Coordinates of C-alpha atoms in Angstrom, one line a residue:
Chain E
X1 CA -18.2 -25.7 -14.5
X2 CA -17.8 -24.9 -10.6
X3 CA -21.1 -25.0 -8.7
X4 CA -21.4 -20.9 -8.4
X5 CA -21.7 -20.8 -12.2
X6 CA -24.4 -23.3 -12.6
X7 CA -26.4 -22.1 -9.9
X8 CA -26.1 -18.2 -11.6
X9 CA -27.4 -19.9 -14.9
X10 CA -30.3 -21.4 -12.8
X11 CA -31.0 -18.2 -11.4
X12 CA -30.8 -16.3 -14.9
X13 CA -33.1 -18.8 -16.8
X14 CA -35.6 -18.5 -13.4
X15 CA -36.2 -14.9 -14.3
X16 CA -35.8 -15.2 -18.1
X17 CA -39.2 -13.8 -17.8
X18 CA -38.6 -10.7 -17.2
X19 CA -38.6 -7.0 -18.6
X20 CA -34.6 -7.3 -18.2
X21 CA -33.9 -4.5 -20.2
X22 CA -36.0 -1.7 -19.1
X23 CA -34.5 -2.4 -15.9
X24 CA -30.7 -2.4 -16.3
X25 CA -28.0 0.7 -17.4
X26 CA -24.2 0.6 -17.0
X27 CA -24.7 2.2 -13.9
X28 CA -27.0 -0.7 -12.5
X29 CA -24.1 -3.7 -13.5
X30 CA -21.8 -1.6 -11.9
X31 CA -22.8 -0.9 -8.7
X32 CA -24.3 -5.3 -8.7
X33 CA -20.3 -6.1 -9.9
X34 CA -19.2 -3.5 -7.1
X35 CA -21.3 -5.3 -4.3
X36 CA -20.8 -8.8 -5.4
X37 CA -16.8 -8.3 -5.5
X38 CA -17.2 -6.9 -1.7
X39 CA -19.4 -10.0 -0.8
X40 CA -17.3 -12.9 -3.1
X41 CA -14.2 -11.7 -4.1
X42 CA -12.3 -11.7 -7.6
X43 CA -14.3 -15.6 -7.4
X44 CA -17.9 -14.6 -7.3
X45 CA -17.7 -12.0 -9.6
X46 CA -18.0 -13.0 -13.6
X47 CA -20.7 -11.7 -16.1
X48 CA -22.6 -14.6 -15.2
X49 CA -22.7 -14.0 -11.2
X50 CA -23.5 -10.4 -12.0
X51 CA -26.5 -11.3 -14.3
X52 CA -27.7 -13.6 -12.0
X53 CA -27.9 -11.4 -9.6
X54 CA -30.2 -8.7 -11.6
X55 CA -32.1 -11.8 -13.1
X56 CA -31.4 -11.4 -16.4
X57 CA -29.0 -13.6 -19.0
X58 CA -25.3 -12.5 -19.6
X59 CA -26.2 -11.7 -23.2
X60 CA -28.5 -8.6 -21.6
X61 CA -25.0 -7.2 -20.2
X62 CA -23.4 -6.6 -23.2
X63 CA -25.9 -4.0 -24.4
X64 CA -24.2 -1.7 -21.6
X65 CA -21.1 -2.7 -21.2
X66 CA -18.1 -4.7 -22.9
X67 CA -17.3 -7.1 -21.0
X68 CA -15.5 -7.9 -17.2
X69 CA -12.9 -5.5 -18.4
X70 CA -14.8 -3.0 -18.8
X71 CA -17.0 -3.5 -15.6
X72 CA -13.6 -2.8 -13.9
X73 CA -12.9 0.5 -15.7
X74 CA -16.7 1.2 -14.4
X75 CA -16.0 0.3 -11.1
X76 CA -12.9 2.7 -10.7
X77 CA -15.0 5.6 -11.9
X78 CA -17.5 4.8 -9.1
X79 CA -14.8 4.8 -6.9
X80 CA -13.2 7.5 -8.4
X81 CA -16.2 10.3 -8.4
X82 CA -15.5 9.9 -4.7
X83 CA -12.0 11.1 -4.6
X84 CA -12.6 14.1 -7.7
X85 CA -10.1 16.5 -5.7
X86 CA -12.2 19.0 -6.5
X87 CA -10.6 20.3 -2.9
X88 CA -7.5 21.2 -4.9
X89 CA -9.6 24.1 -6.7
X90 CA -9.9 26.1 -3.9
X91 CA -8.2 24.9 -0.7
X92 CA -4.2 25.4 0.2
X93 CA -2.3 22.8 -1.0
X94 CA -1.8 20.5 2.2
X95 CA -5.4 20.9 3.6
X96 CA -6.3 19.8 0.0
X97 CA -3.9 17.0 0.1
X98 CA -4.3 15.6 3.5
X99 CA -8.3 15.9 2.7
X100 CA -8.0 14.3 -0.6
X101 CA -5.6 11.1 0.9
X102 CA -8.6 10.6 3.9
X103 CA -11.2 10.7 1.2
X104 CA -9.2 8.4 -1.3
X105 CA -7.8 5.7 1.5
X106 CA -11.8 6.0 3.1
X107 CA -13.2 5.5 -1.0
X108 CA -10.9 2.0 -1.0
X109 CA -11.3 0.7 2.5
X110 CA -14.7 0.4 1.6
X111 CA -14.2 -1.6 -0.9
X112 CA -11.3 -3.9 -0.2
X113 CA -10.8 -6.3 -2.6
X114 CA -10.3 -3.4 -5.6
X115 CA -7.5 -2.4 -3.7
X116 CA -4.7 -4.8 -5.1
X117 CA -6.8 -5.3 -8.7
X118 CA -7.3 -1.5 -9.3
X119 CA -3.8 -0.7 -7.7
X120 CA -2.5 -2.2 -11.3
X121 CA -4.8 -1.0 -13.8
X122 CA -4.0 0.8 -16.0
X123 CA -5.9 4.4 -16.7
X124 CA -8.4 4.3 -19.2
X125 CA -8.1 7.2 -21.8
X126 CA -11.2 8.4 -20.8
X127 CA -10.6 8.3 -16.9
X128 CA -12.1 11.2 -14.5
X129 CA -9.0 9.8 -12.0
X130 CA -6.9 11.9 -14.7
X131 CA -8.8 15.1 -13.8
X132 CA -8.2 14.3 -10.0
X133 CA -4.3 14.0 -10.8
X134 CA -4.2 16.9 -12.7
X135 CA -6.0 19.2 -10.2
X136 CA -2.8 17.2 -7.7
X137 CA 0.0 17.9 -10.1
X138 CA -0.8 22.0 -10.6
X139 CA -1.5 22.3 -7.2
X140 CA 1.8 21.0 -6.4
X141 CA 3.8 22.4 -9.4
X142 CA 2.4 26.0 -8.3
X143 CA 4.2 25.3 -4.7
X144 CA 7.6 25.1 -7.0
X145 CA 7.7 21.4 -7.1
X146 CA 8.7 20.6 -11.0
X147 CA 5.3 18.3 -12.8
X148 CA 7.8 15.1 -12.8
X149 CA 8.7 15.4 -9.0
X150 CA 4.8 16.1 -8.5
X151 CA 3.9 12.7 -10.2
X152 CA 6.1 11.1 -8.0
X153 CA 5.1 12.7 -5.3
X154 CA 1.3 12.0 -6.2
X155 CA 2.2 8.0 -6.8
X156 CA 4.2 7.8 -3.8
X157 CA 1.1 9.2 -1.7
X158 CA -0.9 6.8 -3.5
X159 CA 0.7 3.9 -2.3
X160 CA 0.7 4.9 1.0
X161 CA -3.1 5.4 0.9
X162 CA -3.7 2.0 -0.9
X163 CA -1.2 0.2 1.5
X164 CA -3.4 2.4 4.6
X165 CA -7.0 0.7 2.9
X166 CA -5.4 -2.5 3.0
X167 CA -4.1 -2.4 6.7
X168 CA -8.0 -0.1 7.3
X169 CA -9.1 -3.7 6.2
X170 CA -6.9 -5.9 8.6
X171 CA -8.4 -6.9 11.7
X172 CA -7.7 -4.9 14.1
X173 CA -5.5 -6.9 16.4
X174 CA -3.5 -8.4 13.5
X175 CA -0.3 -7.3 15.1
X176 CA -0.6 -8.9 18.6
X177 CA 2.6 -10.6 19.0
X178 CA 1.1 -13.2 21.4
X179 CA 3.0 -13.8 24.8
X180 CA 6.3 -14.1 24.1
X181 CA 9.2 -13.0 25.9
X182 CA 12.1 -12.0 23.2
X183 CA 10.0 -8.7 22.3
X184 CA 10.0 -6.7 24.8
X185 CA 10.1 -3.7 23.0
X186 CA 7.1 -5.0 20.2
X187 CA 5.4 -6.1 23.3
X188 CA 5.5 -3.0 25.3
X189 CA 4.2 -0.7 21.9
X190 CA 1.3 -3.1 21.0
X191 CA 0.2 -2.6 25.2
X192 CA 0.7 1.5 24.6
X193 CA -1.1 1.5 21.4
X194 CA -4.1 -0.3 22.6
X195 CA -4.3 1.8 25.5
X196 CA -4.1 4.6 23.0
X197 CA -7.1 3.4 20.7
X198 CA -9.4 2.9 23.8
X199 CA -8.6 6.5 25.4
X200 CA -9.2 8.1 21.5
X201 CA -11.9 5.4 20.4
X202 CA -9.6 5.4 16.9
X203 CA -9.1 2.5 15.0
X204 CA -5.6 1.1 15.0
X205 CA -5.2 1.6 11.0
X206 CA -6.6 5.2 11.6
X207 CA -3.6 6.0 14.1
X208 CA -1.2 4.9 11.5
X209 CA -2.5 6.3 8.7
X210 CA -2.6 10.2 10.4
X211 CA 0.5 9.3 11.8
X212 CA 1.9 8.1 8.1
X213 CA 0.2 11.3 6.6
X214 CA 1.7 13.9 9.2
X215 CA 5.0 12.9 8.3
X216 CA 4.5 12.4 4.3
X217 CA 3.1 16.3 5.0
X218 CA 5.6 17.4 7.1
X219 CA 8.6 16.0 4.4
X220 CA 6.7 17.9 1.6
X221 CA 6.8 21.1 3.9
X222 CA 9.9 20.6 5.0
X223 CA 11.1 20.7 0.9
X224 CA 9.0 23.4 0.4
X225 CA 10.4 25.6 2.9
X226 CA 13.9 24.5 1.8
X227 CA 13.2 25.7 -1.8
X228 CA 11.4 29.0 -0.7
X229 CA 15.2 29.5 1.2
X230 CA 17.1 28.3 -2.6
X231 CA 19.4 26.6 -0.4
X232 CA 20.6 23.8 -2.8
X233 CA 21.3 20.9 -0.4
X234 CA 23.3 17.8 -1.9
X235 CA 21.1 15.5 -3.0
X236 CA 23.3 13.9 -5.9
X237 CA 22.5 10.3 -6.2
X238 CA 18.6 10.6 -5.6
X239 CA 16.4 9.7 -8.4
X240 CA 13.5 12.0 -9.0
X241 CA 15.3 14.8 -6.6
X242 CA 16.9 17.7 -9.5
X243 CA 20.2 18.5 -8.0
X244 CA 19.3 21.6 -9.6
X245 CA 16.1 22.1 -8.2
X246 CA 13.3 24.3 -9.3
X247 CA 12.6 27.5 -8.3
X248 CA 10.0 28.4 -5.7
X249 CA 7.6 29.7 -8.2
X250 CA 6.0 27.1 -10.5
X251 CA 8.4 26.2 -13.6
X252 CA 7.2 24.5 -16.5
X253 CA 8.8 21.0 -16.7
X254 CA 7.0 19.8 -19.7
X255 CA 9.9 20.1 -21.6
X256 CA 12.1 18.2 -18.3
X257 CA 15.5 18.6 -19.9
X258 CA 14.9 22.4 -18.2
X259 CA 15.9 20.4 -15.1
X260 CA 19.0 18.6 -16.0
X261 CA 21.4 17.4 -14.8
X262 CA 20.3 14.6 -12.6
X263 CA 21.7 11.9 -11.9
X264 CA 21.9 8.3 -13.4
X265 CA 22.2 6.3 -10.1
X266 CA 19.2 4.0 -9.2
X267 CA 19.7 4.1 -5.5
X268 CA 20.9 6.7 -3.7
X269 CA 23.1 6.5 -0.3
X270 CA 21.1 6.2 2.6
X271 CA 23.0 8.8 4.6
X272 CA 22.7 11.6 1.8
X273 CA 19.5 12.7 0.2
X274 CA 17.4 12.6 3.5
X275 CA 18.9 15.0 6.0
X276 CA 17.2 18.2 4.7
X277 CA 15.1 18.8 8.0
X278 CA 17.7 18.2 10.5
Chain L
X1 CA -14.2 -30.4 -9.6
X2 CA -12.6 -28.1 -11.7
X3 CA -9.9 -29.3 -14.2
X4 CA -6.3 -27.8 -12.3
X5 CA -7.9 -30.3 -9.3
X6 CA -7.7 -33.2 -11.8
X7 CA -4.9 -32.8 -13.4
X8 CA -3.3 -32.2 -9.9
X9 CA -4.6 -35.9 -8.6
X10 CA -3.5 -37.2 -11.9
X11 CA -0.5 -36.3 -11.9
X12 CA 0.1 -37.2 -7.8
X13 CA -0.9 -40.8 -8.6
X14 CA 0.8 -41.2 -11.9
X15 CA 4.1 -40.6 -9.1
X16 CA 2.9 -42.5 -6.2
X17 CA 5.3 -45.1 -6.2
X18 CA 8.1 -42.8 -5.6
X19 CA 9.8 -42.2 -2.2
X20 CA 8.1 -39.2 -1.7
X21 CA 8.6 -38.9 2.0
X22 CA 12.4 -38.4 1.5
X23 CA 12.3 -35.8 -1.0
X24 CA 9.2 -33.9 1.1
X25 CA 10.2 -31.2 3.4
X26 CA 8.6 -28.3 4.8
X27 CA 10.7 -25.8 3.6
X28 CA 10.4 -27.3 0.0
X29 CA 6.4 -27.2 0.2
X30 CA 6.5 -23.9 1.4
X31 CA 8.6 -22.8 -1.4
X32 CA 6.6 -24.6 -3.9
X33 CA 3.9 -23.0 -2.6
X34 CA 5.3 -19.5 -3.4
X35 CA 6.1 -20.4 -6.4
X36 CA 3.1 -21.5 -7.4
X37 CA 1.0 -18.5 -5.9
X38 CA 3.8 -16.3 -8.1
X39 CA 2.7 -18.3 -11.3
X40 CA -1.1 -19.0 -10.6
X41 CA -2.4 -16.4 -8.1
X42 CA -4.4 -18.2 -5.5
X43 CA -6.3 -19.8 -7.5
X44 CA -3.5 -22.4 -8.5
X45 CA -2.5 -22.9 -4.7
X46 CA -4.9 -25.9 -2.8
X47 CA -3.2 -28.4 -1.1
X48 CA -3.5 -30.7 -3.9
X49 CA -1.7 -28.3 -6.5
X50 CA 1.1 -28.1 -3.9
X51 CA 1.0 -32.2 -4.1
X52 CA 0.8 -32.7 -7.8
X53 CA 3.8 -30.2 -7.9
X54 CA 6.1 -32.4 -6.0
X55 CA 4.9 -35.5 -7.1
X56 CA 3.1 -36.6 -4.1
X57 CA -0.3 -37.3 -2.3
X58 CA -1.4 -34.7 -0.6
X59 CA -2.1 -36.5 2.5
X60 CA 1.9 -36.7 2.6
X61 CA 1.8 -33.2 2.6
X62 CA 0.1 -32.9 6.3
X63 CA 2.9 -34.8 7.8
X64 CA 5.4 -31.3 7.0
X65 CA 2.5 -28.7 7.4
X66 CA -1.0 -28.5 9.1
X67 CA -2.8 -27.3 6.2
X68 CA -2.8 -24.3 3.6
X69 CA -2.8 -21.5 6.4
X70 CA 0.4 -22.8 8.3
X71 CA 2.0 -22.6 4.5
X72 CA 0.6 -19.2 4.5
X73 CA 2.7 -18.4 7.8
X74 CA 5.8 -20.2 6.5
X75 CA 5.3 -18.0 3.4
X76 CA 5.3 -14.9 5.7
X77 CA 8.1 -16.7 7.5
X78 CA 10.3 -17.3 4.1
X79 CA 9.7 -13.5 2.9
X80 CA 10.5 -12.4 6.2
X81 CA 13.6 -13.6 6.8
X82 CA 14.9 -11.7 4.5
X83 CA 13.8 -8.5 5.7
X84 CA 15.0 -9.3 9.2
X85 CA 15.9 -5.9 10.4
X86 CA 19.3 -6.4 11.5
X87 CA 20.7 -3.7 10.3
X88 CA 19.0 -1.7 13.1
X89 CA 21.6 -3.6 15.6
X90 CA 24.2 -1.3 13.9
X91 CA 23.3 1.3 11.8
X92 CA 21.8 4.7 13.0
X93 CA 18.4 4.7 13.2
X94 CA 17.3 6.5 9.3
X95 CA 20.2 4.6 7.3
X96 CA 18.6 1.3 9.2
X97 CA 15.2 2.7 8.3
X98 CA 15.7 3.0 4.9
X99 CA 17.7 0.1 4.2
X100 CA 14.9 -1.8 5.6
X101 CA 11.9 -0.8 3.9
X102 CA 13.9 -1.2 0.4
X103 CA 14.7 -4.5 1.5
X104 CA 10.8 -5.1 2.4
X105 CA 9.8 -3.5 -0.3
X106 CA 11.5 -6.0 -2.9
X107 CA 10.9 -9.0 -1.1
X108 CA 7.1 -8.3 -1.6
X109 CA 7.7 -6.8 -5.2
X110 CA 9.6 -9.7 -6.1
X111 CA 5.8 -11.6 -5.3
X112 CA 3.2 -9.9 -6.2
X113 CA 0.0 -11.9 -5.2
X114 CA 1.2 -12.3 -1.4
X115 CA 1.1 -8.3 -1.1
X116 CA -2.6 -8.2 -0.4
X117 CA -2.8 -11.6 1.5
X118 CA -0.1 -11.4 3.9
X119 CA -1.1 -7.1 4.4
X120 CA -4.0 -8.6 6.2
X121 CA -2.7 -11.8 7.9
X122 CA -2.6 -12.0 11.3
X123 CA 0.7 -12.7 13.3
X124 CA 1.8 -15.8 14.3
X125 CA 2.9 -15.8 18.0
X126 CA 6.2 -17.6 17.2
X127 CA 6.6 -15.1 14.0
X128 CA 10.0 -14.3 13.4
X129 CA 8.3 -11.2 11.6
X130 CA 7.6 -9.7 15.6
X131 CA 12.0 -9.5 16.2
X132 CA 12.1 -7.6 13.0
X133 CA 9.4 -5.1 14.5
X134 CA 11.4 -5.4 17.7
X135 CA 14.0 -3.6 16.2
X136 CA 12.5 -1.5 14.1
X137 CA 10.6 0.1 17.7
X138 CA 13.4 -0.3 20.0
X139 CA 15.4 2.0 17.6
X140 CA 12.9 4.3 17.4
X141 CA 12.2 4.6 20.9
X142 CA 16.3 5.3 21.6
X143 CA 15.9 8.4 19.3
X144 CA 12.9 9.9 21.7
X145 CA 9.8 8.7 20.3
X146 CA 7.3 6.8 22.6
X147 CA 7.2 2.9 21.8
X148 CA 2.8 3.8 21.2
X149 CA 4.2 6.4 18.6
X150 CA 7.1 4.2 17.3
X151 CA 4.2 1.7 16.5
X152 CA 2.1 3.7 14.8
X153 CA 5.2 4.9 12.3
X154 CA 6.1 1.6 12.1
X155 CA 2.7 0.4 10.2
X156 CA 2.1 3.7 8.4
X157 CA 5.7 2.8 6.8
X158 CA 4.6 -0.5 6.5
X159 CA 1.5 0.8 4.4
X160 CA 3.7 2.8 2.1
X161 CA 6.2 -0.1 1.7
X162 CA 3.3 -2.9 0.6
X163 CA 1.6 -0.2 -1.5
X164 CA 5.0 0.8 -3.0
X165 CA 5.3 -3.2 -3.3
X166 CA 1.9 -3.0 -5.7
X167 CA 2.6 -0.3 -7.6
X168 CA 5.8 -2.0 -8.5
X169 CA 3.8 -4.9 -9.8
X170 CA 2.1 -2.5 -12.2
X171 CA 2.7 -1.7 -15.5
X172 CA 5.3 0.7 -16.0
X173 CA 3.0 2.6 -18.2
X174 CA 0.0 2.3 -16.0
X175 CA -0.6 6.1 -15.6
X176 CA 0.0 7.4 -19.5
X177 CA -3.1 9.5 -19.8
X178 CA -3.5 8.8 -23.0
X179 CA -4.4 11.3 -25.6
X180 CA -6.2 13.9 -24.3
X181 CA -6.6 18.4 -23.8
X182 CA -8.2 18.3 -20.4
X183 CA -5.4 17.4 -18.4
X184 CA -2.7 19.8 -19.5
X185 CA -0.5 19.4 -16.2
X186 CA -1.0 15.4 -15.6
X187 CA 0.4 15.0 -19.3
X188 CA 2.8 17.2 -19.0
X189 CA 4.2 15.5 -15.9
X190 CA 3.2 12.0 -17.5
X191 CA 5.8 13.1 -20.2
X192 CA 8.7 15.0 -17.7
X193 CA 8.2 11.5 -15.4
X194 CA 8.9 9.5 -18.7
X195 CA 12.0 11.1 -19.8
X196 CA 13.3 11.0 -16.2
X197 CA 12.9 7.8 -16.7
X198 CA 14.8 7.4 -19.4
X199 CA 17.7 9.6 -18.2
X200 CA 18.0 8.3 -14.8
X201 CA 17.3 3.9 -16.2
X202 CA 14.9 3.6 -13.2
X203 CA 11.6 2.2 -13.0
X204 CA 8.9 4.7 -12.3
X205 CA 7.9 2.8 -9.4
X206 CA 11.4 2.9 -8.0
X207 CA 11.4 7.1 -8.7
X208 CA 7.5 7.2 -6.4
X209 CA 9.1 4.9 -3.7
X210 CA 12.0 6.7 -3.5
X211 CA 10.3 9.7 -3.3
X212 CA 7.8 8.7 -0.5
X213 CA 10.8 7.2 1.6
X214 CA 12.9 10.2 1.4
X215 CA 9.2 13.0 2.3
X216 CA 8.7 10.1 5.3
X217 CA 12.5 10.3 6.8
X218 CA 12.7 14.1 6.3
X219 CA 9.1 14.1 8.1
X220 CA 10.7 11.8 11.5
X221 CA 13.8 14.0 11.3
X222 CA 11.8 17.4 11.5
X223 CA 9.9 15.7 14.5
X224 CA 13.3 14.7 16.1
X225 CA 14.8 17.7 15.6
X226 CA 11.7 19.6 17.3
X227 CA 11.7 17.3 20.0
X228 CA 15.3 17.3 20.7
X229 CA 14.5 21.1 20.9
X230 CA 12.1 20.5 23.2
X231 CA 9.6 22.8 21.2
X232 CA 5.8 21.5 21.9
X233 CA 4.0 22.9 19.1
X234 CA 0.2 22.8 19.0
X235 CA -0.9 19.3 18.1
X236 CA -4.3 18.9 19.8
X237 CA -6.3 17.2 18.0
X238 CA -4.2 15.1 16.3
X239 CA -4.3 11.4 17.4
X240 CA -1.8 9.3 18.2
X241 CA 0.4 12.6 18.8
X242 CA 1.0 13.2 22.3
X243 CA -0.4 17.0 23.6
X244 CA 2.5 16.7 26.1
X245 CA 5.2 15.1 24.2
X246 CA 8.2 12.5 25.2
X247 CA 11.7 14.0 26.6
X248 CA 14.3 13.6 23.4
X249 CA 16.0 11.0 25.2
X250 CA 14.0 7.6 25.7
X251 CA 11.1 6.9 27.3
X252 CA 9.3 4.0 28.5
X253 CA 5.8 4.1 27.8
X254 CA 5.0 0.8 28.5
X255 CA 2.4 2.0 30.9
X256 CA 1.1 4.5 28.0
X257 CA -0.9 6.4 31.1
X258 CA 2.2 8.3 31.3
X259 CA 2.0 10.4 27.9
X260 CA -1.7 11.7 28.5
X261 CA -3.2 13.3 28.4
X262 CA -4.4 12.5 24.7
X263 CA -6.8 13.8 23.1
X264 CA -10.0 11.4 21.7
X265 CA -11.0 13.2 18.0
X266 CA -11.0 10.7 15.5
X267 CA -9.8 13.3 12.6
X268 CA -7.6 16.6 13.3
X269 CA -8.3 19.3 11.2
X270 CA -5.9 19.5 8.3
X271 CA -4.7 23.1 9.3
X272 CA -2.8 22.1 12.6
X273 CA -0.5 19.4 13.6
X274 CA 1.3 19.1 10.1
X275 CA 3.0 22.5 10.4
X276 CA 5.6 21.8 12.5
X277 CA 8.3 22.0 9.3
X278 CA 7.8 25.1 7.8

């Protein structure tokens, strides 16, 4: 037993005294398992830390919730009520979007170690994220992107925002590459961008992360425009892209074999699939 | 002490009269460090782990490296040599691009728990990591994009590329919603994705990151093509997006003073600045 443990059973049996149970609710363990994961890390963080912490004994937690599991499917909801989508109900498509990524990278960057733990958990059944993904996926199916293409669009703009929270949680001169003179070019750009970040007062991550988003948004529009055109550019070769593609009204994938053929290839060329804007 | 530390010491004594030194390297503990933070997470990676692995003290260890953050760098160091960027000596700048982030892509898919550590490690000033983004900015910059901007696209594809590396971690089946009526369109597209998936014998994660990498690219070839058309659409407000843009050829903007004036909002409004596609 590691010294963090014992010193949470101290702490427990100190306040064993106490009316533990008026006091705590699901929400309560939650929010104590949120802030001690922010403080700690995955380390600092079992039933016992958390009961410590509200001065009660472990045993008290599991009259609210399961167990560290499900403390974790708590803690996404938290996180997730912030990033709803509700936007999606009554704003264009792209403002809801680009709103929706800043709100979702700002709900994780606050929050930094759940980034790479919630980034692989599964959804629960029960999940509010699901309503924020549905709200996403009929937006984007009602722009004429089919629902499969909009899910990978949705997890591809996920892990952009999760990869932004982790850089949002970088220090800020991470990338300095020191003096060294075999980088000129590294070199020169780290010089620009600092000048840039005093003259707008943004955050380096910030930079990247608008700059990341106005061209994730200017691909999707860029497709968009292309299908409201039905040109039919050769995309053969790229998974997830229907080389018969959708029309520019919504179409109902559910049943995807609407949307054959596609291909079987893995990887596409590099020189084909990407040249739709140009 | 906790048991893993015992069992480490154990096991380096029971081996202490072997010729360690010969056998010890710093390429081999930095590889048996990998391997262990692959098996373990970081919990399974102290110095003395590392030892007991190889057979040794871990005082032998400190003649190879200075301790567990230099095997951190030579971690970065190992993964990074494989995503050099060397094909950017060649190769036009987008069949480069995209070569390279699927090459960084699976070296930090193929370990998982170094996605979230090395995302927020500072460089080292001799890291080989700094030629890669060398490449990555002077190619950039050829094709008309200030080094300041070629920076900032360089880490927001870097944030798609390690979130991409996370979600391929995950559990293909991380996003079933389960059974459920309230989210019609995210099943729907749950079960299009899944028989796309099928079809096509790629992994959902490869179908998302191929997706994001192909809306990035046809995002920077909508902004080349504009700029090589010398069109300056409205982009106040927008940061790290110059008001008064860079000529399509080259530009040094080593002294960044010469692309201002910026402007300093933190947050553009959604509506302008990600238009220029449609």
């Amino acid at each position: 037993m590691d010294s963090a443990v014992q010193s949470a059973k101290r702490s427990g049996r100190r306040r064993v005294g106490r009316p533990s149970q008026q006091v705590l609710s699901r929400k309560k363990i939650i929010e104590t398992a949120l802030r001690l994961l922010d403080a700690h890390g995955q380390d600092g963080f079992g039933m016992r830390d958390i009961a410590a912490e509200l001065g009660v004994r472990a045993s008290a937690l599991y009259n609210h919730v399961e167990g560290k599991e499900d403390i974790f499917r708590g803690i996404r909801e938290l996180i997730g009520e912030r990033i709803s989508g509700e936007m999606f109900e009554t704003d264009p498509w792209d403002v809801a979007l680009v709103a929706w990524a800043r709100e979702y990278r700002d709900a994780f960057a606050a929050h930094p170690p759940t980034i790479a733990l919630l980034a692989v958990m599964p959804l629960h059944p029960e999940s509010s994220v699901s309503l924020a993904y549905d709200r996403v996926i009929r937006s984007l199916a009602a722009e004429g992107w089919s629902r499969d293409e909009a899910l990978n669009i949705l997890v591809s703009l996920e892990s952009f925002i999760l990869g932004s929270a982790l850089d949002a949680a970088a220090a800020p001169d991470m990338m300095d590459p020191g003096p060294r003179a075999d980088v000129p070019e590294f070199s020169a750009a780290y010089a620009a961008r600092a000048v840039l970040v005093e003259r707008t007062a943004t955050p380096p991550a910030d930079l990247a992360f608008e700059t990341g988003l106005r061209l994730i948004l200017n691909g999707l529009r860029a497709e968009r425009a292309e299908r409201s055109g039905r040109r039919r550019p050769d995309r053969s070769g790229v998974p997830g892209e229907p080389a018969s593609g959708p029309a520019p009204e919504a179409q109902d994938s559910a049943d995807p074999s609407e949307d054959a053929p596609r291909t079987a290839q893995a990887r596409p060329v590099p020189s084909s699939g990407y040249s739709s804007a140009s």
